[in-house]
Coordinates of C-alpha atoms in Angstrom, one line a residue:
D1 CA 108.1 86.5 89.3
P2 CA 106.5 89.7 87.6
V3 CA 105.6 88.0 84.3
R4 CA 103.8 85.9 86.5
I5 CA 101.8 88.8 89.1
K6 CA 100.5 90.6 85.7
E7 CA 99.4 87.3 83.8
L8 CA 97.5 87.0 86.5
N9 CA 96.3 90.9 87.4
M10 CA 95.9 92.1 83.3
P11 CA 92.6 92.9 81.6
V12 CA 91.6 90.8 78.6
E13 CA 89.6 91.1 76.0
G14 CA 85.7 91.3 77.0
G15 CA 86.4 92.2 80.7
P16 CA 87.2 95.6 82.9
L17 CA 89.4 98.9 81.9
P18 CA 89.9 99.7 84.6
G19 CA 89.9 104.0 84.7
Y20 CA 88.1 104.3 81.6
P21 CA 84.8 104.9 82.3
D22 CA 83.6 105.8 78.7
V23 CA 84.6 101.8 77.6
P24 CA 82.6 99.6 79.4
Y25 CA 84.3 96.7 78.7
A26 CA 87.4 95.6 76.6
Q27 CA 86.2 95.8 72.8
S28 CA 89.4 94.8 71.8
C29 CA 92.8 93.5 73.4
T30 CA 95.9 91.2 72.8
M31 CA 97.0 92.2 76.0
D32 CA 98.0 88.4 76.8
K33 CA 99.2 87.6 73.6
C34 CA 101.7 90.6 73.5
M35 CA 102.9 89.7 77.0
A36 CA 104.0 85.7 75.6
R37 CA 105.5 86.9 72.8
A38 CA 107.5 89.2 74.2
K39 CA 108.4 86.4 77.1
E40 CA 109.2 84.7 74.5
M41 CA 111.1 86.7 72.1
M42 CA 113.7 88.0 75.4
D43 CA 113.7 84.1 76.9
W44 CA 112.7 85.7 79.8
D45 CA 112.7 82.3 81.8
S46 CA 116.6 81.8 81.1
K47 CA 117.2 85.1 81.7
Y48 CA 115.0 86.0 85.0
P49 CA 115.8 87.6 88.1
F50 CA 119.4 88.4 86.7
R51 CA 122.6 86.4 85.6
D52 CA 126.5 86.8 86.5
M53 CA 128.4 87.6 83.9
G54 CA 131.7 86.5 85.8
N55 CA 133.2 89.8 84.5
G56 CA 132.6 92.3 87.5
K57 CA 128.8 93.1 85.5
V58 CA 125.5 91.7 86.0
R59 CA 122.3 91.6 83.6
G60 CA 118.9 91.9 84.7
V61 CA 115.7 91.6 83.1
G62 CA 111.9 93.5 83.7
V63 CA 108.7 93.8 82.5
A64 CA 106.3 96.6 81.9
M65 CA 102.7 97.1 80.6
A66 CA 100.7 99.9 79.7
M67 CA 97.7 101.3 77.5
Q68 CA 97.1 104.2 76.8
G69 CA 93.9 105.3 74.7
S70 CA 92.7 106.5 71.7
S71 CA 92.0 110.3 70.6
I72 CA 89.9 111.9 73.8
A73 CA 86.2 110.6 73.6
G74 CA 83.1 113.4 72.7
V75 CA 85.9 115.8 72.2
D76 CA 88.6 115.4 69.4
V77 CA 87.4 115.1 65.9
G78 CA 88.5 114.6 62.4
G79 CA 87.7 116.4 59.0
A80 CA 88.3 114.7 55.3
D81 CA 87.4 116.2 52.2
I82 CA 87.6 113.7 49.6
K83 CA 86.4 114.9 45.9
L84 CA 86.8 113.1 42.2
N85 CA 88.8 114.8 39.6
E86 CA 87.7 114.9 35.9
D87 CA 91.1 112.3 35.0
G88 CA 89.7 110.0 37.3
S89 CA 91.7 110.8 40.5
Y90 CA 90.8 111.6 43.6
T91 CA 91.4 114.8 46.0
L92 CA 92.2 113.9 49.8
A93 CA 92.3 117.0 51.5
L94 CA 93.0 116.9 55.0
G95 CA 92.4 118.7 58.7
C96 CA 95.9 116.7 60.4
T97 CA 99.0 117.7 60.7
D98 CA 101.9 115.1 59.3
M99 CA 103.9 115.8 61.6
G100 CA 106.1 112.8 60.3
T101 CA 104.0 109.6 61.2
G102 CA 103.0 109.1 58.1
C103 CA 99.3 109.9 58.6
D104 CA 99.1 111.5 54.8
T105 CA 100.2 108.1 53.7
I106 CA 97.6 106.0 55.7
M107 CA 94.6 109.0 54.8
A108 CA 96.0 107.8 51.4
Q109 CA 95.8 103.9 51.7
I110 CA 92.1 104.4 53.7
A111 CA 90.6 106.1 51.1
A112 CA 92.5 103.4 48.5
D113 CA 91.3 100.7 50.0
C114 CA 87.3 102.3 50.5
L115 CA 87.3 103.7 46.8
E116 CA 89.2 100.4 45.5
T117 CA 91.7 102.5 43.5
P118 CA 95.2 102.5 43.6
M119 CA 97.2 104.1 46.2
E120 CA 98.7 106.4 43.6
N121 CA 95.5 107.3 42.4
I122 CA 94.8 109.6 45.9
V123 CA 95.9 113.0 45.6
V124 CA 96.4 113.9 49.5
F125 CA 96.7 117.7 50.3
S126 CA 97.8 118.4 53.8
V127 CA 96.9 120.5 56.4
D128 CA 96.5 124.8 54.9
T129 CA 94.3 125.9 57.8
D130 CA 92.5 128.2 55.4
I131 CA 91.2 125.6 53.7
S132 CA 91.0 122.3 55.6
P133 CA 88.3 121.5 56.8
Y134 CA 88.2 121.7 60.6
D135 CA 90.5 119.7 62.6
S136 CA 90.6 119.2 66.5
G137 CA 94.7 118.7 66.0
S138 CA 97.0 116.0 65.4
Y139 CA 98.0 114.9 69.1
A140 CA 96.0 112.5 72.2
S141 CA 97.0 109.8 69.4
S142 CA 93.7 110.7 67.3
T143 CA 95.1 111.1 63.8
T144 CA 94.3 107.6 62.4
Y145 CA 92.0 106.6 64.7
T146 CA 89.6 109.5 64.5
T147 CA 90.4 110.8 61.3
G148 CA 91.0 107.5 59.6
V149 CA 86.9 107.2 60.0
A150 CA 86.4 110.7 58.7
V151 CA 88.2 109.4 55.8
M152 CA 85.5 106.2 55.4
K153 CA 82.2 108.1 55.9
A154 CA 82.8 111.0 53.2
C155 CA 84.7 108.1 50.6
K156 CA 81.4 106.0 51.3
E157 CA 78.9 109.2 50.4
L158 CA 81.6 109.7 47.5
R159 CA 80.8 106.2 46.1
G160 CA 77.0 106.9 46.0
K161 CA 77.5 109.7 44.6
I162 CA 79.5 108.4 42.1
C163 CA 76.3 105.5 41.5
E164 CA 73.8 108.7 41.0
V165 CA 75.6 109.7 38.5
G166 CA 76.3 106.3 37.1
A167 CA 73.1 105.2 36.8
Q168 CA 71.7 108.4 34.9
M169 CA 74.6 107.8 32.3
L170 CA 72.8 104.3 31.8
G171 CA 69.7 105.2 32.1
T172 CA 68.3 103.9 35.1
D173 CA 68.0 103.5 38.8
V174 CA 71.3 103.8 41.3
D175 CA 69.7 100.8 42.9
K176 CA 69.9 98.6 40.1
V177 CA 74.0 99.6 39.5
A178 CA 76.9 99.0 41.6
F179 CA 80.3 100.2 41.1
D180 CA 84.2 98.0 41.6
G181 CA 85.7 101.3 41.6
S182 CA 86.8 101.0 38.0
Y183 CA 83.4 101.4 36.3
V184 CA 79.1 101.8 37.4
F185 CA 77.7 98.9 35.7
V186 CA 74.1 97.3 35.4
D187 CA 74.9 93.5 36.8
E188 CA 71.8 92.1 34.5
D189 CA 71.4 88.7 32.3
E190 CA 72.1 90.7 28.9
E191 CA 74.4 89.6 26.4
E192 CA 76.3 92.9 27.3
E193 CA 77.1 94.4 30.5
K194 CA 75.2 98.0 30.8
K195 CA 78.7 99.8 31.9
V196 CA 80.4 103.3 32.5
S197 CA 83.8 103.8 33.4
L198 CA 84.8 106.4 36.2
E199 CA 87.1 108.5 33.8
Q200 CA 83.6 109.0 32.1
V201 CA 81.6 109.6 35.4
A202 CA 84.3 111.5 36.1
L203 CA 84.3 114.1 33.1
K204 CA 80.7 114.0 33.5
G205 CA 80.3 115.8 36.8
T206 CA 82.1 118.9 35.5
F207 CA 79.3 119.6 33.1
F208 CA 75.5 119.2 32.5
N209 CA 76.0 117.7 35.9
N210 CA 73.6 118.5 39.5
I211 CA 74.9 116.0 41.8
E212 CA 78.6 118.0 43.4
L213 CA 81.5 114.5 43.3
Q214 CA 83.1 115.7 46.4
V215 CA 82.6 114.5 50.4
V216 CA 83.2 116.8 53.7
K217 CA 82.6 115.5 57.0
Q218 CA 83.7 114.6 60.5
H219 CA 84.0 111.9 63.2
S220 CA 84.3 112.0 66.7
S221 CA 84.6 109.0 69.1
P222 CA 82.2 108.7 71.8
L223 CA 85.0 106.0 73.4
S224 CA 88.5 106.3 73.5
P225 CA 89.5 102.4 72.9
P226 CA 92.8 102.0 75.0
P227 CA 96.6 100.0 72.3
F228 CA 98.0 98.0 75.2
M229 CA 101.8 96.7 75.0
V230 CA 104.2 94.9 76.6
G231 CA 108.2 96.2 76.9
M232 CA 110.7 94.2 78.4
A233 CA 114.8 95.7 79.0
E234 CA 117.7 93.6 80.2
V235 CA 120.6 96.0 81.1
E236 CA 123.9 95.8 82.3
I237 CA 125.5 97.1 84.9
D238 CA 129.1 97.4 86.2
K239 CA 128.7 96.0 90.5
E240 CA 131.9 98.3 90.8
T241 CA 130.8 101.9 89.0
G242 CA 127.1 101.4 89.3
E243 CA 127.2 102.4 84.9
L244 CA 124.6 100.9 83.1
E245 CA 124.1 100.0 79.7
L246 CA 120.4 98.9 77.7
I247 CA 121.2 95.9 76.3
D248 CA 118.1 94.6 74.6
Y249 CA 114.6 95.8 74.2
V250 CA 112.0 94.3 73.3
A251 CA 108.1 95.5 72.5
V252 CA 105.1 93.8 71.5
V253 CA 101.7 96.4 70.9
D254 CA 98.6 95.6 70.7
C255 CA 96.9 98.6 68.3
G256 CA 94.3 97.4 66.6
T257 CA 94.9 96.4 62.7
V258 CA 98.4 97.6 61.8
V259 CA 96.8 99.8 59.1
N260 CA 100.8 100.3 58.2
P261 CA 103.5 97.6 59.1
S262 CA 106.2 99.7 57.7
L263 CA 105.2 103.2 59.7
A264 CA 104.0 102.0 62.9
R265 CA 107.6 99.7 63.2
V266 CA 109.2 102.8 62.9
Q267 CA 107.0 105.2 65.4
T268 CA 107.3 102.2 68.0
E269 CA 111.0 101.6 67.8
G270 CA 111.0 106.1 67.7
G271 CA 108.7 106.4 70.7
L272 CA 111.5 104.1 72.5
A273 CA 114.2 105.6 72.3
Q274 CA 112.3 109.2 73.6
G275 CA 111.2 107.2 76.9
I276 CA 114.4 105.3 77.2
G277 CA 116.6 108.9 76.9
M278 CA 113.7 109.9 79.2
A279 CA 114.8 107.0 81.7
M280 CA 118.3 106.4 81.7
Y281 CA 120.0 110.1 80.2
E282 CA 117.6 113.0 80.0
D283 CA 118.2 115.0 83.2
V284 CA 117.1 118.6 83.8
I285 CA 119.6 120.1 86.7
Y286 CA 119.6 123.1 88.5
N287 CA 121.2 125.1 91.1
A288 CA 120.2 126.7 94.6
K289 CA 119.4 129.9 93.2
G290 CA 117.6 128.4 90.1
K291 CA 119.5 128.4 87.1
N292 CA 119.3 126.0 84.9
Y293 CA 122.9 123.8 84.2
S294 CA 121.4 121.7 81.3
N295 CA 120.3 124.5 78.8
S296 CA 122.0 122.9 76.2
F297 CA 123.2 119.4 74.4
M298 CA 126.1 119.0 75.6
Q299 CA 124.5 118.9 79.2
Y300 CA 121.3 117.3 78.8
K301 CA 121.8 114.3 77.1
I302 CA 119.5 112.3 74.7
P303 CA 120.3 109.5 73.4
S304 CA 121.7 108.6 69.8
R305 CA 121.9 105.3 68.1
L306 CA 124.5 103.7 70.0
D307 CA 123.1 104.3 73.1
V308 CA 119.5 102.6 72.6
G309 CA 120.7 99.3 72.8
N310 CA 119.4 96.8 70.4
I311 CA 115.2 97.3 69.8
R312 CA 112.5 94.8 68.3
V313 CA 109.1 95.3 67.2
E314 CA 106.5 92.9 67.6
F315 CA 102.7 93.5 67.1
E316 CA 99.5 91.3 68.5
S317 CA 96.6 92.5 66.1
S318 CA 93.1 92.9 67.2
Y319 CA 90.5 93.9 65.9
E320 CA 88.8 97.6 67.3
P321 CA 85.2 98.2 65.9
T322 CA 85.3 102.0 66.5
G323 CA 88.2 102.1 64.6
P324 CA 89.4 102.4 60.4
F325 CA 89.6 99.3 59.4
G326 CA 89.5 98.0 63.2
A327 CA 92.7 100.1 64.1
K328 CA 93.3 101.7 67.5
S329 CA 96.5 104.8 68.0
I330 CA 100.1 103.7 68.2
G331 CA 101.3 107.7 69.3
E332 CA 101.4 107.4 72.6
I333 CA 101.8 104.6 73.9
V334 CA 105.0 103.5 73.1
I335 CA 107.0 106.2 75.3
N336 CA 105.3 104.3 78.0
T337 CA 107.4 100.9 79.0
P338 CA 111.1 102.0 78.9
S339 CA 110.9 103.6 81.9
P340 CA 109.2 101.3 84.3
A341 CA 111.2 98.6 82.6
I342 CA 114.2 99.7 82.6
A343 CA 113.6 100.3 86.8
S344 CA 112.1 96.5 86.9
A345 CA 116.0 95.0 85.8
V346 CA 117.7 97.5 87.8
S347 CA 116.3 95.9 90.3
H348 CA 116.6 92.0 89.3
A349 CA 120.3 92.9 88.0
V350 CA 122.0 94.7 91.7
G351 CA 118.7 95.5 94.3
V352 CA 118.3 98.9 93.5
K353 CA 115.1 100.5 93.8
V354 CA 115.6 103.6 91.5
R355 CA 112.3 105.6 92.0
E356 CA 113.1 108.8 90.3
L357 CA 114.3 109.2 86.4
P358 CA 116.7 109.9 84.9
I359 CA 118.3 106.4 86.1
T360 CA 121.7 107.1 86.3
A361 CA 125.7 105.0 87.2
E362 CA 125.3 107.4 90.5
K363 CA 122.4 106.3 92.0
V364 CA 122.4 102.6 91.3
F365 CA 126.2 103.0 93.2
W366 CA 125.0 104.3 95.8
G367 CA 122.2 102.2 95.6
M368 CA 124.3 99.4 95.6
Q369 CA 126.5 101.1 98.6
E370 CA 122.9 101.3 101.2
E371 CA 122.2 97.7 100.4
D372 CA 125.9 96.6 101.4

């Protein structure tokens, strides 16, 4: 049983990570929980290895595990610029590009949490290379993990500056004040608590003030802690033609603390759809003279919503101490499991091991002829 083999050999929290020399051991890993949950969702024990459907078709299940990385250690850098505006709102300028993954939203969430303010109070300016802080780019599964920490550093320093201005306004030392997101206050045994509002501090920051209420910070991680995931596929194959259909796909992901569950879910679903396309449909075909026969979307098939079957996604959270609020990456790992999981399911269903993508009806058919 491939599940049992993987359970005996999977990485565990506190254990070694082969291939990751920069990570001495897995500080955050719930691969075992991912496997247990995926097995439960797929009802693996009752479906493995295959079921004859009695109509000339057979259904098989397959499993795959994956680990990726969170940024490129010591190379990737993220930048954040946070400023308190005169009305008490904040402007957050980022160097990372939101390519549709929702990183602007996630960075606003992180800033709002650090500054104890409503998320609507954070105005995000997306990347503009003329004015944005430096960022090495939105690639290598790095944005939330790397730029998120830069945002946290910038917000922490800005809180300190807000306390400095507030302490001056209250006529006391900075170490005697605190900031709760709405007020800078002195917590003393007095009848009336001394405090100034964030709006008063913000207005003070615009005149007769020598403390700039703006911070620019960068962050680069010396480590690249990997996210983990388990994917399980169920395929149905026509034994007469080799035609295969993806019936069900379950994925359980450990990306550390899930900052935004909705965005993480749709990013996982999108990556799985890409992986399913790579596994079953997308092929580049050349003739003997090098002419590309698949140079349009009439020939180069990408899956539609009807082709990817039923995709189900869940998360098993861990806590990565080097990431923002314990988060790791999710950008790339989600494309990794469909190909091996679907190939595994085909092998269990009809005994054909397809070793070159995409896994097509022709390859499955001729594989079955060879088996016979």
